[in-house]
XYZ file of C-alpha atoms in Angstrom:
705
model
C -3.155 23.345 -18.479
C -0.087 25.090 -19.550
C 1.915 27.912 -17.110
C -1.767 28.725 -15.661
C -2.537 25.944 -13.749
C -1.134 25.799 -9.996
C -2.977 22.876 -8.077
C -5.650 20.136 -9.605
C -8.301 22.205 -8.436
C -7.267 24.621 -10.985
C -8.061 22.647 -13.903
C -11.875 23.645 -13.845
C -11.190 27.457 -14.556
C -7.961 26.974 -17.123
C -8.676 28.553 -20.449
C -6.464 26.214 -22.340
C -8.381 22.671 -21.308
C -11.786 24.683 -21.552
C -10.671 25.315 -25.287
C -9.669 21.743 -25.797
C -13.168 20.438 -24.183
C -14.769 23.310 -26.077
C -16.646 23.043 -29.584
C -13.706 24.614 -31.131
C -12.045 22.611 -33.726
C -8.028 22.605 -33.011
C -5.865 20.679 -35.794
C -3.092 18.576 -35.116
C -0.898 21.566 -36.208
C -1.978 24.309 -34.308
C 0.366 26.022 -32.005
C -2.362 25.886 -29.341
C -0.520 22.161 -28.530
C 2.720 23.970 -27.410
C 0.551 25.756 -24.719
C -1.530 23.145 -23.323
C 1.391 20.700 -22.963
C 3.436 23.197 -21.739
C 3.253 21.908 -17.950
C 4.486 19.857 -15.167
C 2.396 17.449 -13.473
C 2.163 14.812 -10.566
C 1.130 11.651 -11.370
C -1.573 10.893 -8.790
C -0.171 8.330 -6.612
C -3.415 6.859 -4.200
C -7.001 6.963 -5.043
C -7.437 10.362 -2.744
C -5.253 12.051 -5.461
C -7.075 10.625 -8.124
C -10.270 11.626 -7.490
C -8.981 15.248 -6.833
C -8.365 15.190 -10.539
C -11.182 13.424 -11.551
C -13.777 15.779 -9.880
C -11.490 18.839 -10.887
C -11.863 18.250 -14.197
C -15.687 16.433 -14.212
C -17.699 19.296 -15.475
C -14.959 19.934 -18.727
C -14.937 16.577 -19.209
C -19.031 16.572 -19.727
C -18.327 19.095 -22.116
C -15.816 17.421 -23.924
C -18.178 14.400 -24.586
C -20.441 16.388 -25.798
C -18.261 18.334 -27.896
C -15.476 15.627 -29.557
C -17.634 13.847 -31.932
C -17.895 17.398 -33.810
C -14.359 18.868 -32.878
C -12.405 15.724 -33.124
C -9.808 16.985 -30.339
C -8.847 14.078 -28.758
C -7.339 12.901 -32.222
C -5.443 15.555 -33.186
C -4.025 14.938 -29.336
C -3.346 11.669 -30.299
C -1.899 12.633 -33.417
C 0.490 15.350 -31.667
C 1.822 12.300 -29.707
C 2.072 10.160 -32.299
C 4.038 12.928 -34.262
C 6.552 13.768 -30.926
C 6.867 9.521 -30.425
C 8.083 9.182 -33.849
C 10.935 12.148 -33.058
C 11.831 10.245 -30.090
C 11.797 6.780 -31.819
C 14.016 8.257 -34.662
C 16.898 8.943 -31.994
C 15.929 6.646 -29.551
C 19.565 7.072 -27.569
C 19.532 10.847 -28.092
C 17.835 11.277 -24.528
C 16.060 14.789 -26.063
C 14.778 15.892 -22.486
C 12.075 18.716 -23.884
C 10.791 15.970 -26.315
C 10.184 13.046 -23.761
C 8.713 15.883 -21.203
C 6.154 16.668 -24.235
C 5.191 13.058 -25.329
C 4.865 12.457 -21.779
C 2.340 15.243 -21.330
C 0.671 14.511 -24.083
C -0.044 10.610 -22.893
C -1.278 12.262 -19.682
C -4.346 13.786 -20.663
C -4.536 11.329 -23.492
C -4.794 8.775 -20.792
C -7.097 10.733 -18.624
C -9.627 11.469 -20.931
C -9.552 7.950 -22.175
C -9.798 6.484 -18.779
C -13.101 8.448 -18.846
C -14.133 7.389 -21.853
C -13.935 3.406 -20.682
C -15.637 4.359 -17.196
C -18.594 5.729 -19.184
C -19.164 4.449 -22.853
C -18.905 1.211 -24.904
C -15.467 0.337 -26.388
C -16.689 1.188 -30.137
C -17.482 4.424 -29.004
C -14.339 5.340 -27.243
C -12.796 4.398 -30.600
C -14.953 6.586 -32.454
C -13.837 9.461 -29.991
C -10.075 8.684 -31.028
C -11.367 8.236 -34.590
C -13.355 11.410 -35.535
C -11.786 14.541 -36.963
C -13.631 17.747 -37.092
C -12.738 19.957 -40.168
C -13.959 23.821 -40.667
C -15.675 24.140 -44.039
C -13.173 25.529 -45.611
C -10.850 22.146 -45.433
C -10.916 20.079 -48.018
C -13.422 17.355 -48.456
C -12.749 14.030 -47.060
C -12.708 12.434 -50.692
C -9.945 14.663 -50.950
C -7.790 13.872 -47.945
C -8.618 10.022 -47.858
C -10.396 7.855 -50.421
C -11.670 5.265 -47.268
C -13.308 7.966 -45.164
C -16.491 7.923 -44.055
C -19.729 9.976 -44.961
C -19.342 13.575 -43.724
C -22.151 14.762 -41.339
C -22.914 18.339 -41.425
C -23.440 20.818 -38.706
C -23.829 24.384 -38.576
C -20.128 25.292 -38.542
C -18.237 21.888 -39.332
C -17.762 18.741 -41.178
C -17.306 15.381 -39.752
C -15.556 12.371 -40.536
C -14.028 9.268 -39.165
C -10.734 9.255 -40.298
C -8.219 6.408 -41.519
C -4.353 6.602 -42.304
C -3.673 5.839 -45.538
C -3.414 2.126 -45.327
C -6.265 1.809 -43.860
C -5.423 2.034 -39.886
C -7.392 3.299 -36.986
C -5.828 5.947 -34.506
C -6.562 3.501 -31.932
C -3.527 0.753 -34.015
C -1.629 3.876 -34.285
C -1.837 4.616 -30.858
C -0.947 0.961 -29.248
C 1.902 1.092 -31.983
C 3.433 4.350 -30.816
C 2.855 3.210 -27.244
C 4.673 -0.185 -28.129
C 7.520 1.191 -29.794
C 8.299 3.382 -27.401
C 8.457 0.958 -24.661
C 10.619 -1.776 -26.423
C 12.921 1.327 -27.936
C 13.552 4.235 -26.209
C 15.809 3.189 -23.142
C 14.359 4.193 -19.636
C 16.646 7.525 -18.325
C 15.284 9.729 -15.619
C 13.663 11.942 -18.667
C 12.186 9.242 -20.061
C 11.271 7.353 -16.996
C 7.759 8.932 -16.772
C 7.179 8.375 -20.486
C 7.513 4.822 -20.072
C 4.987 4.351 -16.947
C 2.361 6.551 -19.195
C 3.217 4.140 -22.034
C 2.013 1.511 -19.423
C -0.636 3.018 -17.819
C -2.393 4.001 -21.245
C -1.936 0.587 -22.466
C -3.759 -0.968 -19.062
C -6.721 1.593 -19.635
C -7.105 0.596 -23.036
C -7.565 -2.981 -22.235
C -9.314 -1.990 -19.517
C -12.586 -2.002 -21.437
C -12.770 -5.651 -20.559
C -13.537 -4.872 -16.667
C -16.309 -2.156 -18.312
C -17.675 -4.719 -20.729
C -20.230 -6.043 -18.787
C -21.919 -2.617 -17.487
C -21.753 -1.376 -21.852
C -23.956 -4.968 -22.330
C -20.484 -6.072 -24.173
C -20.695 -9.933 -23.535
C -18.567 -10.540 -26.572
C -15.871 -8.346 -26.215
C -12.769 -9.867 -26.619
C -13.932 -11.296 -29.892
C -15.452 -7.988 -30.887
C -13.013 -5.609 -29.600
C -10.845 -3.452 -31.942
C -8.414 -2.868 -28.915
C -8.182 -6.467 -28.546
C -7.879 -7.845 -31.992
C -5.277 -5.121 -32.447
C -3.077 -6.587 -29.454
C -3.689 -10.287 -30.222
C -4.404 -11.294 -33.600
C -0.957 -11.551 -35.119
C -0.457 -7.439 -35.155
C 2.655 -7.498 -33.175
C 4.119 -11.254 -34.007
C 7.250 -10.070 -34.385
C 6.861 -7.401 -30.961
C 5.567 -9.787 -28.784
C 8.827 -11.253 -27.695
C 10.395 -8.125 -27.497
C 7.712 -6.738 -25.427
C 7.953 -9.650 -22.936
C 11.206 -9.155 -22.766
C 11.158 -5.053 -22.206
C 8.604 -5.619 -19.705
C 9.959 -8.353 -17.580
C 13.696 -6.346 -17.916
C 11.455 -3.765 -16.404
C 10.259 -5.812 -13.219
C 14.138 -7.271 -13.143
C 16.111 -3.912 -12.923
C 13.314 -2.640 -10.300
C 14.801 1.387 -11.374
C 13.900 3.284 -8.860
C 11.903 6.318 -9.473
C 13.433 9.920 -10.171
C 11.866 13.026 -8.458
C 8.576 14.094 -10.502
C 8.002 16.958 -12.738
C 5.179 18.786 -9.728
C 7.243 16.656 -6.625
C 6.624 19.469 -4.466
C 3.171 18.085 -2.880
C -0.065 16.873 -4.157
C -1.894 18.466 -6.396
C 1.013 20.852 -7.661
C 1.009 20.654 -11.559
C 2.982 23.796 -11.944
C 6.765 24.056 -10.716
C 9.454 26.199 -12.235
C 10.534 23.656 -15.615
C 14.463 24.709 -15.303
C 14.140 23.708 -11.575
C 12.541 20.470 -11.925
C 14.809 19.005 -14.270
C 18.091 20.191 -13.020
C 17.057 18.105 -9.637
C 15.690 15.342 -11.782
C 19.340 15.213 -13.750
C 21.485 15.873 -10.841
C 20.024 13.156 -8.333
C 21.925 10.077 -8.647
C 20.098 6.900 -8.975
C 22.388 5.308 -7.221
C 21.633 7.349 -4.267
C 17.634 6.130 -4.241
C 16.436 4.151 -1.604
C 15.061 0.915 -2.803
C 13.265 -2.487 -1.744
C 16.916 -4.303 -2.549
C 18.829 -1.769 -0.591
C 16.211 -1.371 2.261
C 13.748 -3.877 2.035
C 10.168 -3.017 3.848
C 9.475 -4.032 7.287
C 6.041 -5.725 5.842
C 3.937 -6.866 2.952
C 1.828 -3.776 2.775
C 4.553 -1.210 3.074
C 6.184 -3.241 0.429
C 3.092 -2.655 -2.042
C 2.738 1.076 -1.388
C 7.005 1.313 -1.501
C 6.758 -1.013 -4.706
C 3.741 1.533 -6.637
C 5.471 4.589 -4.790
C 9.251 4.141 -5.492
C 9.053 1.486 -8.576
C 6.178 2.134 -10.480
C 7.577 1.324 -13.670
C 8.676 -2.353 -12.322
C 4.785 -2.466 -10.802
C 3.062 -1.394 -13.627
C 4.881 -3.686 -16.624
C 4.425 -6.835 -13.537
C 0.462 -6.142 -14.665
C 0.540 -5.278 -18.367
C 2.464 -8.795 -18.289
C -0.391 -10.537 -16.949
C -2.595 -8.733 -18.734
C -1.515 -9.202 -21.748
C -0.634 -13.111 -20.680
C -3.829 -14.188 -19.599
C -6.451 -13.038 -22.343
C -6.942 -15.308 -25.320
C -5.026 -18.266 -23.267
C -6.078 -20.576 -25.888
C -6.492 -18.378 -28.945
C -2.555 -18.360 -30.011
C -1.526 -15.589 -27.043
C 2.134 -14.987 -28.555
C 2.973 -12.783 -25.214
C 1.915 -15.914 -23.203
C 3.878 -18.071 -25.296
C 7.031 -15.848 -25.142
C 6.827 -15.342 -21.340
C 6.420 -19.143 -20.983
C 9.282 -20.250 -23.048
C 11.785 -17.335 -22.032
C 15.309 -18.749 -21.811
C 18.252 -17.308 -19.509
C 20.755 -15.094 -21.299
C 23.536 -17.459 -19.483
C 22.036 -20.497 -22.077
C 24.466 -20.377 -25.011
C 22.662 -22.983 -26.918
C 20.199 -21.864 -29.840
C 17.113 -20.826 -29.209
C 14.074 -22.604 -30.808
C 11.167 -20.927 -32.237
C 7.563 -22.209 -30.514
C 4.552 -22.476 -32.467
C 1.689 -20.615 -30.732
C -0.795 -22.823 -28.829
C -3.470 -23.151 -31.519
C -1.002 -24.905 -33.623
C -1.050 -22.078 -35.973
C 2.119 -21.650 -38.363
C 3.035 -18.438 -36.527
C 5.919 -19.088 -34.461
C 7.455 -17.170 -31.575
C 11.666 -16.821 -30.632
C 11.577 -16.949 -26.947
C 13.193 -13.899 -25.528
C 16.589 -14.316 -23.159
C 16.114 -12.588 -20.301
C 18.642 -12.911 -17.044
C 16.623 -15.135 -14.912
C 18.681 -14.434 -11.854
C 17.664 -11.180 -12.252
C 14.071 -12.089 -12.369
C 14.422 -14.558 -9.570
C 15.622 -11.508 -7.139
C 12.768 -9.037 -7.927
C 10.135 -11.877 -7.750
C 11.743 -12.817 -4.142
C 12.251 -9.329 -3.186
C 8.173 -8.661 -4.264
C 6.820 -12.492 -3.464
C 4.702 -10.697 -0.689
C 2.485 -8.909 -3.467
C -0.486 -10.221 -4.802
C 0.260 -9.680 -8.413
C 4.090 -10.610 -7.966
C 2.910 -14.179 -6.616
C 0.702 -14.691 -9.699
C 3.473 -13.880 -12.046
C 5.501 -16.325 -9.790
C 3.045 -19.056 -9.973
C 2.852 -18.778 -13.914
C 6.600 -18.936 -14.267
C 6.790 -21.995 -11.980
C 4.075 -23.447 -13.112
C 5.253 -22.955 -17.160
C 7.866 -21.984 -17.906
C 10.876 -24.659 -17.628
C 13.910 -22.273 -17.597
C 12.524 -20.207 -14.771
C 11.688 -23.337 -12.758
C 15.317 -25.160 -13.214
C 16.635 -21.113 -12.053
C 14.765 -21.642 -8.818
C 15.875 -25.214 -8.242
C 19.256 -24.637 -8.897
C 19.789 -21.623 -7.425
C 21.334 -20.534 -3.775
C 18.857 -19.229 -0.727
C 15.704 -20.412 -1.391
C 14.696 -19.007 1.805
C 14.529 -15.755 -0.270
C 11.555 -17.043 -1.852
C 9.728 -19.143 0.562
C 9.680 -16.914 3.739
C 7.858 -14.066 1.726
C 5.350 -17.165 0.645
C 5.065 -18.692 4.231
C 4.122 -14.927 5.578
C 1.164 -14.696 3.300
C -0.038 -17.930 4.670
C 0.744 -16.867 7.937
C -1.403 -13.520 7.756
C -3.860 -15.684 6.052
C -6.856 -13.343 7.917
C -5.368 -10.358 6.325
C -5.157 -11.589 2.629
C -7.607 -12.614 -0.034
C -8.808 -15.822 -0.767
C -7.049 -15.554 -4.111
C -3.827 -14.709 -2.711
C -3.579 -17.401 0.037
C -4.872 -19.972 -2.547
C -2.333 -18.813 -5.421
C 0.447 -18.727 -2.217
C -0.619 -22.399 -1.991
C -0.375 -23.388 -4.973
C 3.364 -22.086 -5.474
C 4.739 -23.844 -2.650
C 3.235 -26.851 -3.504
C 4.621 -26.672 -7.107
C 7.792 -26.162 -5.033
C 7.525 -28.959 -3.104
C 7.480 -31.070 -6.270
C 11.312 -30.558 -6.225
C 12.982 -33.561 -4.950
C 16.259 -31.686 -3.871
C 14.507 -28.537 -2.589
C 12.217 -30.538 -0.195
C 15.503 -32.297 1.359
C 17.444 -28.733 1.005
C 14.881 -26.704 3.281
C 15.484 -28.839 6.562
C 19.429 -28.059 6.393
C 18.596 -24.168 6.317
C 18.484 -22.455 9.756
C 16.150 -19.400 10.129
C 16.807 -17.232 13.705
C 14.081 -14.539 15.172
C 11.238 -15.149 12.378
C 9.875 -11.313 13.428
C 6.129 -11.666 11.636
C 5.909 -15.388 13.444
C 4.298 -13.921 16.519
C 2.546 -16.907 17.867
C 5.239 -18.554 19.773
C 8.789 -17.120 20.483
C 10.948 -19.552 18.613
C 14.743 -18.690 18.106
C 15.988 -20.983 15.776
C 13.817 -23.315 13.425
C 14.568 -25.126 10.072
C 13.144 -23.488 6.616
C 11.553 -26.564 6.339
C 10.025 -26.783 9.919
C 8.671 -23.515 9.270
C 7.057 -24.286 6.521
C 5.184 -27.281 8.216
C 3.978 -25.168 11.109
C 2.623 -22.209 8.836
C 1.074 -24.699 6.439
C -0.603 -26.385 9.488
C -1.707 -23.362 11.165
C -3.481 -22.473 7.396
C -4.930 -25.642 7.194
C -6.227 -25.506 10.964
C -7.622 -21.794 9.918
C -9.815 -23.188 7.046
C -10.700 -26.184 8.691
C -11.982 -24.258 11.251
C -13.697 -20.591 9.336
C -13.091 -20.943 5.678
C -13.758 -24.665 4.908
C -12.563 -24.664 1.550
C -12.058 -27.980 -0.184
C -9.159 -26.618 -2.105
C -7.449 -24.798 0.122
C -7.287 -27.827 2.501
C -6.047 -30.349 -0.111
C -3.296 -27.903 -1.357
C -2.294 -27.993 2.028
C -2.087 -31.458 2.595
C -0.351 -31.898 -0.734
C 2.310 -29.321 0.164
C 3.150 -31.159 3.402
C 2.794 -34.551 2.134
C 5.135 -33.875 -0.401
C 7.575 -32.632 2.136
C 7.189 -35.665 4.651
C 9.386 -38.026 3.453
C 12.619 -35.343 3.469
C 11.285 -34.367 7.542
C 14.385 -33.876 9.552
C 14.988 -32.838 12.982
C 11.407 -31.185 13.108
C 11.583 -27.932 16.051
C 9.527 -30.039 19.272
C 6.755 -26.775 18.882
C 6.292 -28.032 14.816
C 5.699 -31.921 15.855
C 3.382 -30.983 18.607
C 1.462 -28.889 16.461
C 1.079 -31.493 13.639
C -0.442 -33.842 16.323
C -2.117 -31.392 17.833
C -4.193 -31.107 14.930
C -4.814 -34.433 14.413
C -6.281 -34.161 18.113
C -8.579 -31.620 17.059
C -9.987 -32.558 14.170
C -10.381 -35.724 15.885
C -12.342 -34.232 18.289
C -14.425 -32.346 16.100
C -15.618 -35.344 14.516
C -16.281 -37.358 17.335
C -18.748 -34.840 18.333
C -20.859 -33.790 15.447
C -21.069 -37.628 15.449
C -22.510 -37.665 19.169
C -24.645 -34.962 18.308
C -26.303 -36.244 14.916
C -26.616 -39.710 16.499
C -28.626 -38.008 19.967
C -30.680 -35.870 17.023
C -29.832 -32.532 18.561
C -28.367 -31.254 15.655
C -29.029 -27.248 16.812
C -26.382 -27.548 19.571
C -24.012 -28.108 17.230
C -21.122 -25.445 16.622
C -19.717 -25.258 12.737
C -18.197 -22.234 11.084
C -20.440 -20.679 9.133
C -23.906 -21.025 10.604
C -25.338 -22.209 14.213
C -27.323 -24.896 12.663
C -27.234 -26.675 9.723
C -29.139 -29.767 7.940
C -27.836 -33.129 8.654
C -26.713 -33.698 5.123
C -24.185 -30.685 5.629
C -22.997 -31.750 8.303
C -22.344 -35.523 7.016
C -20.403 -33.704 4.076
C -18.135 -31.965 6.663
C -17.678 -34.874 8.398
C -16.626 -36.710 5.275
C -13.964 -33.822 4.980
C -12.804 -34.476 8.004
C -12.227 -38.118 7.203
C -10.509 -37.062 4.306
C -7.965 -34.344 6.237
C -7.171 -36.910 9.219
C -6.377 -40.037 6.909
C -4.182 -37.523 4.774
C -2.334 -36.714 7.991
C -2.199 -40.445 8.921
C -0.198 -40.671 5.696
C 1.929 -38.040 6.029
C 2.635 -39.014 9.790
C 3.431 -42.361 8.521
C 5.547 -41.284 4.885
C 7.770 -39.475 7.600
C 8.172 -42.424 9.925
C 8.914 -44.944 6.975
C 11.612 -42.485 5.905
C 13.021 -40.402 8.729
C 12.016 -42.039 11.954
C 15.890 -41.526 13.052
C 15.749 -37.933 12.219
C 12.573 -37.009 13.976
C 12.771 -37.865 17.545
C 10.310 -35.109 18.574
C 7.793 -36.500 16.394
C 8.137 -40.243 18.379
C 7.970 -37.586 21.307
C 4.872 -36.301 20.573
C 3.171 -39.320 19.380
C 4.080 -40.776 22.145
C 2.568 -38.099 24.347
C -0.915 -38.720 22.708
C -0.662 -42.636 22.009
C -4.388 -43.263 23.285
C -4.982 -40.982 20.442
C -4.316 -43.306 17.617
C -6.047 -46.139 18.801
C -8.907 -44.627 17.655
C -8.079 -44.720 14.026
C -6.751 -48.349 14.507
C -9.320 -49.330 11.728
C -7.005 -47.208 9.140
C -4.666 -49.671 7.905
C -1.788 -47.131 7.540
C -2.513 -46.046 11.235
C -1.248 -50.081 11.977
C 2.163 -48.332 11.345
C 1.833 -45.420 14.001
C 0.544 -47.685 16.569
C 3.438 -50.408 15.677
C 6.197 -47.234 16.120
C 4.114 -46.198 19.368
C 4.192 -49.510 20.893
C 7.889 -50.142 20.012
C 8.882 -47.022 22.022
C 6.517 -47.516 24.650
C 7.965 -50.692 25.714
C 11.380 -49.043 25.661
C 10.467 -46.483 28.099
C 8.588 -49.153 30.104
C 11.467 -50.451 30.772
C 14.091 -47.523 31.131
C 11.035 -46.600 33.823
C 11.001 -49.951 35.669
C 14.859 -49.578 35.616
C 15.243 -45.998 37.286
C 12.562 -46.662 39.425
C 10.859 -43.286 38.855
C 8.997 -41.042 36.116
C 11.517 -40.445 33.367
C 12.231 -36.460 32.500
C 11.718 -34.857 28.963
C 15.842 -35.441 28.389
C 15.465 -38.911 29.132
C 12.879 -39.788 27.209
C 14.418 -38.115 23.953
C 17.510 -40.397 25.021
C 15.602 -43.332 25.058
C 13.710 -42.339 21.871
C 17.280 -42.068 20.588
C 18.612 -45.170 21.658
C 15.889 -47.192 20.504
C 15.754 -45.366 17.211
C 19.273 -46.575 16.893
C 18.086 -50.307 16.785
C 14.993 -49.557 14.734
C 14.406 -50.996 11.616
C 11.736 -49.485 8.867
C 11.431 -53.205 7.185
C 9.096 -53.776 10.499
C 6.354 -51.421 8.449
C 4.141 -52.390 5.897
C 5.064 -50.315 2.600
C 2.594 -48.058 1.113
C 3.062 -45.710 -2.009
C 5.485 -42.355 -1.424
C 3.266 -39.433 -1.289
C 3.747 -37.348 -4.070
C 1.165 -34.557 -5.362
C 1.624 -32.343 -8.434
C -0.739 -29.548 -8.994
C -2.751 -29.714 -12.105
C -4.183 -26.217 -13.496
C -8.040 -26.635 -14.406
C -9.409 -26.668 -17.686
C -10.612 -22.856 -18.930
C -8.030 -21.563 -16.590
C -9.025 -17.951 -18.175
C -12.341 -18.129 -16.151
C -10.602 -17.874 -12.902
C -7.553 -16.075 -14.292
C -8.600 -12.956 -16.588
C -11.151 -11.725 -13.783
C -8.857 -11.960 -11.037
C -5.977 -10.195 -13.464
C -7.970 -7.257 -13.624
C -8.772 -6.871 -9.746
C -5.185 -6.664 -9.257
C -4.719 -4.495 -11.724
C -7.262 -2.048 -9.851
C -5.798 -3.350 -6.608
C -2.393 -3.064 -6.815
C -1.380 -0.979 -9.800
C -0.950 2.832 -10.105
C -4.253 3.859 -11.786
C -7.330 4.309 -10.147
C -10.666 3.790 -11.695
C -14.239 4.254 -10.528
C -14.950 1.168 -9.355
C -18.779 1.729 -8.702
C -18.569 1.420 -12.815
C -16.605 -1.386 -13.395
C -18.518 -4.908 -12.709
C -15.720 -6.589 -12.200
C -14.523 -4.260 -9.350
C -17.660 -3.871 -7.552
């Protein structure tokens, strides 16, 4: 590239790039590398720019694939990077701009070439490409250089050897060492920001061999992969907590990205170096826009801005998810560190935790600012990968769960989650599922389900189904989950989704307070809709005309499938009865609007008198109906809404819940499935591809197809 490239399209004709990809052997100490790495590059920020770069480099990369096994030029470039990284690590606080710039350039090329190899060849061939070293015939023999070297393979002009360092390490191990060292030890400044970003991207690219393993027939990749063995089999037992702490800190800080080298426009690789450095160093970070200072209007804009304005935070989150969701039951030290992290404000001494397979390896939990992490997760909760990290922390990290339970402004977390559920048709099924589980976990907290009805929200801009000027957070939660449940029953019919919807509402039901009239109406209306659907299905089956039944997926369904749907409806209707009963048992005097809605549909519940729990509801309806009838007879005319509510209020003051039959309190807890990695590991890589800043060839990845 050097000073000759001005656009992505110029790569194919660039002499320096052509030389790197040719059959010429270039040693690590060759001055060529200073020329090659003297460029300013704008990282591709979208699929179109990545395709532009890939297509421009395609022909040269094909030559590289053919020549590198003889030249070892990729290994030489890795060695050049490691040398510069070592210099940076020797003085991590020096803020050496030129050294950081050259290291970043070297790593960008390594990442681009490695991504190409990951997509095309099995992992063991990728490792060979990194390890191979080409030598001229006049160079010392392999035996003189390293006693552990493999036998040479002669060609017309070169000797070929796969090199190992003195202690037997491969370049893959050395590269990962350098990447993790830079992430942990070098502070993020304007001059090192994009170096950090490339370290994160390169680690993700190396780990992405998982996505392409099926294409290359590698069914036991994690067990046989050098990359995964390096990361997960104890090499970083001391570094794992530090890496987790750094990634969480990156996410919490949400540092805005400084101007890129080459930020003059898409496809521009070369700009004046002095001008770039000057603009980078003179633009104050405080003057830059962030998602904290200027929150996005919707979650789609949120993801784009997160990728564009906070790429280090974004990629840190994705790398953390990738590290924590492999080898879950095999002593994953990153996962142990993540799920046992503690707050910096906690002055008690940390207790080392054994890894998950019970071996002697122990991890000292990292201390992080949990309030800052919570702020970042709230700000990004609408993004799918943030929702997944939020789930992990709420489900398994006791310190973070305490932070959420004891912290203020729970609406900052709940509202984005509810917005995802409200926009269910525009969300992936996994995102809906994880958002529901997050909500379910939150509703397990007794203090939280009380507080949500005390927090009033005004004019929710994304709730467009009906204009509601003011509603409690708890009321909004019920409204949105009822809507999601109705959507699922009508179209998706996913048992897990409706089970979690009902469980979340059930957990909140004993603390329902002052439900908005529309919320009460929707709750009863859902019960009515499902009752009618069940009756229609039963009638059609009894009549034998199943071809006329309109069900969500097909116009025709077999009798057995229809019966299964009826069984699901029975389960949902029973749960709705239990939810209404729970509210009436614990909070009748605080839910006059729900009593009003029940009275309005009093005949509906007579159809369910065979349910024991419906008898309580019938008793409440009968009590208030009698009082209304007496008041109406005394007035000599029909009562208006205000008069009815006033009558209900007076009746509630004299009501005693002791009249009702006692049932166990509704309390549901989320339990993770056995072997969670079967769901979470592929899911994480789908998120890395969809939400990250690295764009893979989806047609080649079995997980992205």
